[in-house]
């Protein structure tokens, strides 16, 4: 089983928290889907988040997709909390950018896609709310391709738009071949010969997605569940697994710090290399600070955590680092681990 650290990003009210709930439900992590309006979602835990129906701080949940364990990071969509998104970008293996089928591409959508492409983060597009009145799919894809300057690969067709019966049917569409062939000479030659082997098409799609050259586009509704299974399959098959040598030197970055019940600091850390255990002493930041880890937890089955060692690729909660700050690197700094030390400007 391998790991994938996935970000869900969107303009405010596009439905990313509802999509997170639906993914958790589909994976069997939760028995009942929470509601943003009712303040009962798994990731919105602050009183103000539940009261206003928006995400203010990033939250991590975990769920299985067959042989993949996904650590999903739900991020704020409101521009006032864009710093929370900046802190997350450097720890992601892949992302899902959610766009409303009614409102289409919005200001924050453009900012997010521009940054995701600059950082070469493999990204899937999910056109949400196809069951809402005024929903469009192909028009939104055309607008997204133009305004986001992104090479989108339609992964199926949407029917019944604007009704509760709206559905997304997975399947290769002609436009997908045109987009993929533009980045693959072998695929282009096969197209000219008039016969494209299915294996070649799937391989080209996965490789180009992981390189950030193309962005597979899905559609559906987080409320009804339409299209979510197809999206989950795309997450499992097309996005790259977390890598890193668990035997190498410890190297990680802190993207979030919160306070525990006793006021102690809890550092949310993505490890890029090495293994962290209780009682390990590690360098913290650039100023020669050092900390001693007193407890380690990794995410498992929703927001639950379990005591364990933290190995390369994982997101862990660490106790005992009293001097830690957001953006600090832990252990040996590296090129990837240092991304959050100077957060990208959105």
CSV table of N, CA and C in Angstrom, one decimal, residues 5 23 43 61 63 67 70 108 163 170 198 200 214 261 273 333:
chain,number,residue,atom,x,y,z
A,5,UNK,N,-0.5,12.3,-0.6
A,5,UNK,CA,-0.9,13.5,0.1
A,5,UNK,C,-1.6,14.4,-0.9
A,23,UNK,N,-16.1,11.8,-0.3
A,23,UNK,CA,-15.0,10.9,-0.5
A,23,UNK,C,-14.8,10.0,0.7
A,43,UNK,N,-14.2,18.0,8.8
A,43,UNK,CA,-13.0,18.8,8.7
A,43,UNK,C,-13.2,20.2,9.3
A,61,UNK,N,-7.4,14.7,6.8
A,61,UNK,CA,-8.2,13.4,7.1
A,61,UNK,C,-7.5,12.3,6.2
A,63,UNK,N,-8.1,8.4,4.3
A,63,UNK,CA,-9.0,7.3,3.9
A,63,UNK,C,-8.3,6.4,2.9
A,67,UNK,N,-5.5,0.1,-2.9
A,67,UNK,CA,-4.1,0.0,-2.4
A,67,UNK,C,-3.4,1.3,-2.1
A,70,UNK,N,-4.8,7.7,1.3
A,70,UNK,CA,-4.8,9.1,0.9
A,70,UNK,C,-4.9,9.9,2.2
A,108,UNK,N,-10.4,33.2,-7.7
A,108,UNK,CA,-9.5,32.3,-7.0
A,108,UNK,C,-9.2,31.1,-7.7
A,163,UNK,N,-30.5,18.9,-13.1
A,163,UNK,CA,-31.5,18.1,-12.5
A,163,UNK,C,-30.9,17.2,-11.4
A,170,UNK,N,-18.0,7.9,-17.2
A,170,UNK,CA,-16.6,7.9,-17.6
A,170,UNK,C,-16.4,7.3,-19.0
A,198,UNK,N,-5.4,0.8,-26.2
A,198,UNK,CA,-5.9,1.3,-25.0
A,198,UNK,C,-4.8,1.4,-23.9
A,200,UNK,N,-1.6,2.1,-24.4
A,200,UNK,CA,-0.8,3.3,-24.7
A,200,UNK,C,-1.5,4.5,-24.3
A,214,UNK,N,-0.9,17.7,-18.4
A,214,UNK,CA,-2.3,17.7,-18.7
A,214,UNK,C,-3.1,17.6,-17.3
A,261,UNK,N,-4.5,20.4,24.2
A,261,UNK,CA,-5.4,20.7,25.4
A,261,UNK,C,-4.6,21.4,26.5
A,273,UNK,N,12.0,12.6,3.9
A,273,UNK,CA,13.0,11.6,4.0
A,273,UNK,C,13.2,11.2,5.5
A,333,UNK,N,17.7,20.1,5.7
A,333,UNK,CA,16.9,20.8,4.7
A,333,UNK,C,17.2,20.3,3.4
